[in-house]
XYZ file of C-alpha atoms in Angstrom:
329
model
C 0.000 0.000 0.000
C 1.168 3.399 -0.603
C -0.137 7.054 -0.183
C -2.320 8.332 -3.008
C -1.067 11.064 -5.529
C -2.667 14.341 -4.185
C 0.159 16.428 -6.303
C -0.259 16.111 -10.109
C 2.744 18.241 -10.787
C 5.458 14.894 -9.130
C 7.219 14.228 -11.461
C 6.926 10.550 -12.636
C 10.341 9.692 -13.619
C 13.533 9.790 -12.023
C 15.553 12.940 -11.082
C 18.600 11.132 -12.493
C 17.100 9.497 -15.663
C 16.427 5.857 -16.075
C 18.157 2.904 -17.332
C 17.676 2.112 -20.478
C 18.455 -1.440 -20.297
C 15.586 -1.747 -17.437
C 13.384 -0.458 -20.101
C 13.470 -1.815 -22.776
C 13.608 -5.356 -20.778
C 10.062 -4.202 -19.057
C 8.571 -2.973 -22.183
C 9.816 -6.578 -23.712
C 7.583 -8.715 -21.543
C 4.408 -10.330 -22.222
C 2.412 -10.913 -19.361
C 0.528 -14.525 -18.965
C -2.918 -14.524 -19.081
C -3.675 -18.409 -18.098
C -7.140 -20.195 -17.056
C -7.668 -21.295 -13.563
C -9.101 -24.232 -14.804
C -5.981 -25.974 -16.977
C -3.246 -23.825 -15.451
C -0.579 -25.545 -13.385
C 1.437 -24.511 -10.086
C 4.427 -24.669 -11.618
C 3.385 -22.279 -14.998
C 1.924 -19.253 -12.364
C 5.619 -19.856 -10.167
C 7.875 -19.621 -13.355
C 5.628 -17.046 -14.612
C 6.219 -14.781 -11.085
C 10.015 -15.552 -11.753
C 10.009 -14.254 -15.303
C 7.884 -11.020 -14.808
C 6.387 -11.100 -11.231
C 3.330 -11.011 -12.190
C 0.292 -12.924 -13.824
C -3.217 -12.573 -14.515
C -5.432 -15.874 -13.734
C -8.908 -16.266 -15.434
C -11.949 -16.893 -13.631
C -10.437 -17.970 -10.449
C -13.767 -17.550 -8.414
C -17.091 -17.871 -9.898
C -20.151 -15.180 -9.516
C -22.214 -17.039 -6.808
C -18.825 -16.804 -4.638
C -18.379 -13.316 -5.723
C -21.835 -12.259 -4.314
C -21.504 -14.374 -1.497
C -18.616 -12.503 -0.138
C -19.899 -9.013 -1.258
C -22.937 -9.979 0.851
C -20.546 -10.432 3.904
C -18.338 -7.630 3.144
C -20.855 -4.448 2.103
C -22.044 -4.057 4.980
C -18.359 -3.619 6.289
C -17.742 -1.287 3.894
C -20.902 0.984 3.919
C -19.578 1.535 7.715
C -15.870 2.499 7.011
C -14.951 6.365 6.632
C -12.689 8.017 4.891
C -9.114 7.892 5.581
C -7.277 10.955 7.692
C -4.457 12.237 5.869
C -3.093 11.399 2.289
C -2.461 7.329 2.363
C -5.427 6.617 1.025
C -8.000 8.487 -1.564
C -10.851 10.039 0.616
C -13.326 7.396 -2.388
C -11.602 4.688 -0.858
C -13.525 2.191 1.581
C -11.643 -0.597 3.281
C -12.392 -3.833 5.021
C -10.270 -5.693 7.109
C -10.172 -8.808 9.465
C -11.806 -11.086 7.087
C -11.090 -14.098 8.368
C -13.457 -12.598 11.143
C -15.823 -10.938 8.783
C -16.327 -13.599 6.095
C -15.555 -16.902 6.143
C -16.107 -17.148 2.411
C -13.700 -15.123 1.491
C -10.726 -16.592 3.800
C -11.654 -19.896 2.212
C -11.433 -19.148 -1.117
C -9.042 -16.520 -1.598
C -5.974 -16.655 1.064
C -6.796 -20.440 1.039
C -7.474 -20.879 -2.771
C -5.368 -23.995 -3.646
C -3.710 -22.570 -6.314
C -2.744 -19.599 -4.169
C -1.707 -21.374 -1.656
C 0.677 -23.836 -3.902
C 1.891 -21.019 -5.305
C 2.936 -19.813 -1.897
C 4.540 -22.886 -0.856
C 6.835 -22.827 -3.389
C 7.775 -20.091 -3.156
C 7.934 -18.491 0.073
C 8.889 -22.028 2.457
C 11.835 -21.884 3.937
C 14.695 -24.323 5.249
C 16.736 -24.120 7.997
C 19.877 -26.414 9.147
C 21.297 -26.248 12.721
C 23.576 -28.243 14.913
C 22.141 -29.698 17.959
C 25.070 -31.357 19.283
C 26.088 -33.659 16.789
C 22.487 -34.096 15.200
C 22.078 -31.818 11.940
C 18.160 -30.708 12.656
C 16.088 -29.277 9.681
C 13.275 -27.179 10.554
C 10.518 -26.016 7.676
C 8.916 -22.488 8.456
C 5.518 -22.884 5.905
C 4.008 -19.163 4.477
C 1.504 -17.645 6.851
C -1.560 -15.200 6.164
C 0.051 -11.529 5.604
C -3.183 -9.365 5.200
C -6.611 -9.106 4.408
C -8.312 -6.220 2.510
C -11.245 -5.396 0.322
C -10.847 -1.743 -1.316
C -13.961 -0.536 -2.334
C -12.834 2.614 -4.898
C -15.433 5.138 -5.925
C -15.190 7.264 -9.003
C -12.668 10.411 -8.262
C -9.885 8.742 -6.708
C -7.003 9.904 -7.055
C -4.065 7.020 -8.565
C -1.594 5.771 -5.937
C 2.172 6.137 -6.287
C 3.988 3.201 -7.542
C 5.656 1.512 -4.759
C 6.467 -2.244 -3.020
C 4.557 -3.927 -0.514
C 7.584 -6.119 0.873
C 9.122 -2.502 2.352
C 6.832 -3.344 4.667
C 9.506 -5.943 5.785
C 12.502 -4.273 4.855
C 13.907 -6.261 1.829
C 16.522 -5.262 0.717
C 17.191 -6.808 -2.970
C 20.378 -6.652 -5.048
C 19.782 -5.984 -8.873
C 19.297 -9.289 -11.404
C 20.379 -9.345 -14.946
C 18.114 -11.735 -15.818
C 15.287 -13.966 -14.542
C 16.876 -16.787 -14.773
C 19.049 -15.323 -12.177
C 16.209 -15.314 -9.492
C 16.692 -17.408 -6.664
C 13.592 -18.900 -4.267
C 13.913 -16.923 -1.040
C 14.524 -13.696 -2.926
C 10.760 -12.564 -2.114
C 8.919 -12.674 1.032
C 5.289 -11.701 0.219
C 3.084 -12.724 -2.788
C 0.196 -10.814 -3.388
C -3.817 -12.234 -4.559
C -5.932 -9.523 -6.248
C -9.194 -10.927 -6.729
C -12.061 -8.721 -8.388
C -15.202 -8.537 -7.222
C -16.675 -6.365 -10.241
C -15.273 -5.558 -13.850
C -12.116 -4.016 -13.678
C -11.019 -1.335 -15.961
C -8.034 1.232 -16.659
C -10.768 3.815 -16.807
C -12.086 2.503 -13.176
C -8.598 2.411 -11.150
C -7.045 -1.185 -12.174
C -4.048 -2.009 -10.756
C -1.011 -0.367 -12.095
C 2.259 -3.055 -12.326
C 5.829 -2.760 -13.651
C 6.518 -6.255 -15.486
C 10.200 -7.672 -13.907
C 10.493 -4.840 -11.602
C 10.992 -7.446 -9.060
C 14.707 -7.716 -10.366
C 15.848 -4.245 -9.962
C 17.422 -3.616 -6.875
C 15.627 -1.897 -3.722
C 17.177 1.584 -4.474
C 15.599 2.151 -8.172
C 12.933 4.351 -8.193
C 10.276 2.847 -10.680
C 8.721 5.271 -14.036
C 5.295 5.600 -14.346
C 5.344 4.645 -18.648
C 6.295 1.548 -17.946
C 3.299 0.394 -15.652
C 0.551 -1.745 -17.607
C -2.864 -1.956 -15.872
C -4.178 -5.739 -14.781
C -7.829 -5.432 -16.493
C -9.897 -8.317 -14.940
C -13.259 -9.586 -15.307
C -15.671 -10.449 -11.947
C -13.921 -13.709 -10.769
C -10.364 -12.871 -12.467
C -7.199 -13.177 -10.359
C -4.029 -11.150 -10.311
C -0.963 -12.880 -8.668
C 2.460 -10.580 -7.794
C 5.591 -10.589 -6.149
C 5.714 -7.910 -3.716
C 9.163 -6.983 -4.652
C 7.331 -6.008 -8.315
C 6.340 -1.705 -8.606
C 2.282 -1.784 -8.625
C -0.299 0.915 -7.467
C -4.139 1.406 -7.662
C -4.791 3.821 -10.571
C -7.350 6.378 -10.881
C -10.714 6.316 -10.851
C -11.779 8.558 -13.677
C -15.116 7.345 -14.344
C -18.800 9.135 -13.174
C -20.506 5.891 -12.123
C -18.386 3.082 -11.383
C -17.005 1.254 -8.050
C -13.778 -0.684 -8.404
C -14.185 -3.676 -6.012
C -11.072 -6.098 -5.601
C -10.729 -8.635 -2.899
C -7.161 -8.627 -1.776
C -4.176 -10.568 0.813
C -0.808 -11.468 0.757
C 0.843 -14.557 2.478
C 4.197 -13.769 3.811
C 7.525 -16.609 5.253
C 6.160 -18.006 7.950
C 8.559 -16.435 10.576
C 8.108 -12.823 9.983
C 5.970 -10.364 11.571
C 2.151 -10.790 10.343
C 1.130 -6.826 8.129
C -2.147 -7.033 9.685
C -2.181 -8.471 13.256
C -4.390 -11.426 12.605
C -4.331 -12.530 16.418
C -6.194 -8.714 17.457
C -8.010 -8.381 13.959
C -9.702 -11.643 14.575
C -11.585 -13.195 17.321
C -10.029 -17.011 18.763
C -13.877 -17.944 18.302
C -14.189 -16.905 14.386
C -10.708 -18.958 13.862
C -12.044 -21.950 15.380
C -14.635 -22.212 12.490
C -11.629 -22.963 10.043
C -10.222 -26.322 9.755
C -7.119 -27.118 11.233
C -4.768 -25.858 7.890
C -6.583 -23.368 7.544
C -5.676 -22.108 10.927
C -2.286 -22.956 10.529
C -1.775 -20.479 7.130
C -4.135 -17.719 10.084
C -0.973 -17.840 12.040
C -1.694 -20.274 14.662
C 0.979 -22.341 14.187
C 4.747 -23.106 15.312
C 7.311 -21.941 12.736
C 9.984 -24.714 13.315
C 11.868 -25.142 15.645
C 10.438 -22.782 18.366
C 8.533 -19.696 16.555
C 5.367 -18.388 18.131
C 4.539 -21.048 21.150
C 2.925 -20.333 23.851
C 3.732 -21.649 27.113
C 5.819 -23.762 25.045
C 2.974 -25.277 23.532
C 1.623 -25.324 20.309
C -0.387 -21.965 19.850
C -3.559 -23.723 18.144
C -4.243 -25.724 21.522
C -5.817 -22.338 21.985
C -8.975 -22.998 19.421
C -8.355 -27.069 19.630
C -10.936 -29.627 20.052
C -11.762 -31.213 23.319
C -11.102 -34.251 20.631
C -7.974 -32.704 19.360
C -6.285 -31.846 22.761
C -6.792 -35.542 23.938
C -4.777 -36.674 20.779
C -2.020 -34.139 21.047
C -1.869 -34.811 24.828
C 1.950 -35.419 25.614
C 3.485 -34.529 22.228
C 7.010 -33.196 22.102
C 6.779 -29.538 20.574
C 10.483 -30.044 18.684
């Protein structure tokens, strides 16, 4: 997320110029339009390599979209309009979903393909001594954020920025995809829309293979394309990649996207999912499900409590009895 552009006169380009190599490589790629229904975990992770981003084709279907509308208008009929610049005063937000709609938790931070996606990406390894013994410990991806943006016509474009700041990654530059390493990014990103999704209307603004320039290049505003989805569409991104909401210059239309990001499993959750979300709405979920929430170890010894596993919390009188006496390590 970034602050929205209240100064037309910024200019949109570096002080210092740009490289032209960048460019020309940006303006080369062609970004993958694929079909949830024959595309393949593998094709959306090489495609997030090679541009860091992808748009996926009717990822949710309508009577999903208006079940989750149903649970989130409400929520955003209630919100006001942000104090100070961050966000356009158009803009409506909803947060805490797994909370607020259980629909949307299940099929958007815990769409399959999402969530394979993830795993493949953002999982990481760890080796350590103990004593002789050479112990590996897996840390799985965790729920980041949660966010519906409701954007009514006159708001104002954000500025191009990159949601992993938000965990201070700090990227050398790559010559080439096929330079990228797994590990490199920390946060993937799920845009889901819940109506039609236009350039006109504020569609998301995204620099292709920005996620290989290095943390201290500004981005240029020419190079952005704009992710144009239909109700149901998906847009998957690397958070390292330049993106931004765009203007809403229409009279008469609401841009409505459905939004998280799952982030390595042992960094600090955006959104604090153990405050934004009652223990009794996270019981609802099924016991993965809760995991990816948060309540979960990240091996060896991340996030107990009491030493314990954390999701003894929302457990099962049925569940408790069968973890009874199990070793946390």
């Amino acid at each position: 997320m970034s602050p929205s552009r209240l100064d037309a006169s910024l200019p949109d380009v570096p002080a210092d110029g740009f490289p032209a190599k960048l460019a020309a490589d940006s303006r080369a790629a062609v970004i993958d339009d694929f079909q949830a229904s024959s595309v393949t975990t593998s094709e959306v992770v090489a495609s997030l390599i090679k541009n860091g981003g992808c748009i996926i084709r009717n990822i949710l279907d309508i009577p999903t979209l208006t079940a989750i509308e149903a649970d989130v208008r409400p929520w955003i009929l209630k919100d006001q309009p942000w104090t100070g610049d961050f966000f356009p005063p158009e803009t409506r937000r909803v947060m805490g979903l797994v909370e607020k709609s259980k629909v949307f938790t299940d099929t958007i931070p815990g769409n399959k393909l999402y969530r394979d996606v993830c795993d493949e990406l953002l999982t990481s390894w760890h080796e350590s001594y103990h004593g002789q013994k050479l112990m590996r410990s897996e840390s799985k991806p965790q729920l980041n954020n949660t966010i519906v943006f409701s954007i009514a016509p006159g708001a104002k474009r954000q500025e191009l920025h990159r949601d992993d700041m938000n965990i201070h990654n700090k990227l050398d530059p790559l010559s080439s995809h096929e330079d990228y390493k797994i590990g490199r990014d920390c946060t993937i990103g799920f845009f889901v829309a819940g109506k039609k999704t236009t350039k006109a209307n504020g569609a998301t603004r995204f620099i292709p293979r920005s996620h290989l320039w290095a943390t201290s290049q500004p981005p240029m505003e020419e190079l952005a394309r704009h992710a144009e989805l239909n109700p149901g569409d998906g847009f998957m991104m690397l958070a390292s990649a330049y993106h931004g909401g765009s203007e809403n210059s229409t009279t008469d239309q609401e841009r409505l996207i459905y939004s998280c990001f799952m982030a390595k499993g042992f960094l600090r959750q955006e959104e604090n999912q153990y405050l934004a979300n009652s223990l009794e709405s996270v019981k609802r979920y099924t016991p993965d499900m809760q995991k990816m929430i948060g309540y979960s170890v990240s091996n060896p010894f991340l996030g107990w409590v009491d030493l314990e596993d954390p999701r003894k919390l929302i457990m099962t009188e049925e569940e408790l009895k069968l973890e009874a006496g199990k070793d946390l390590y």
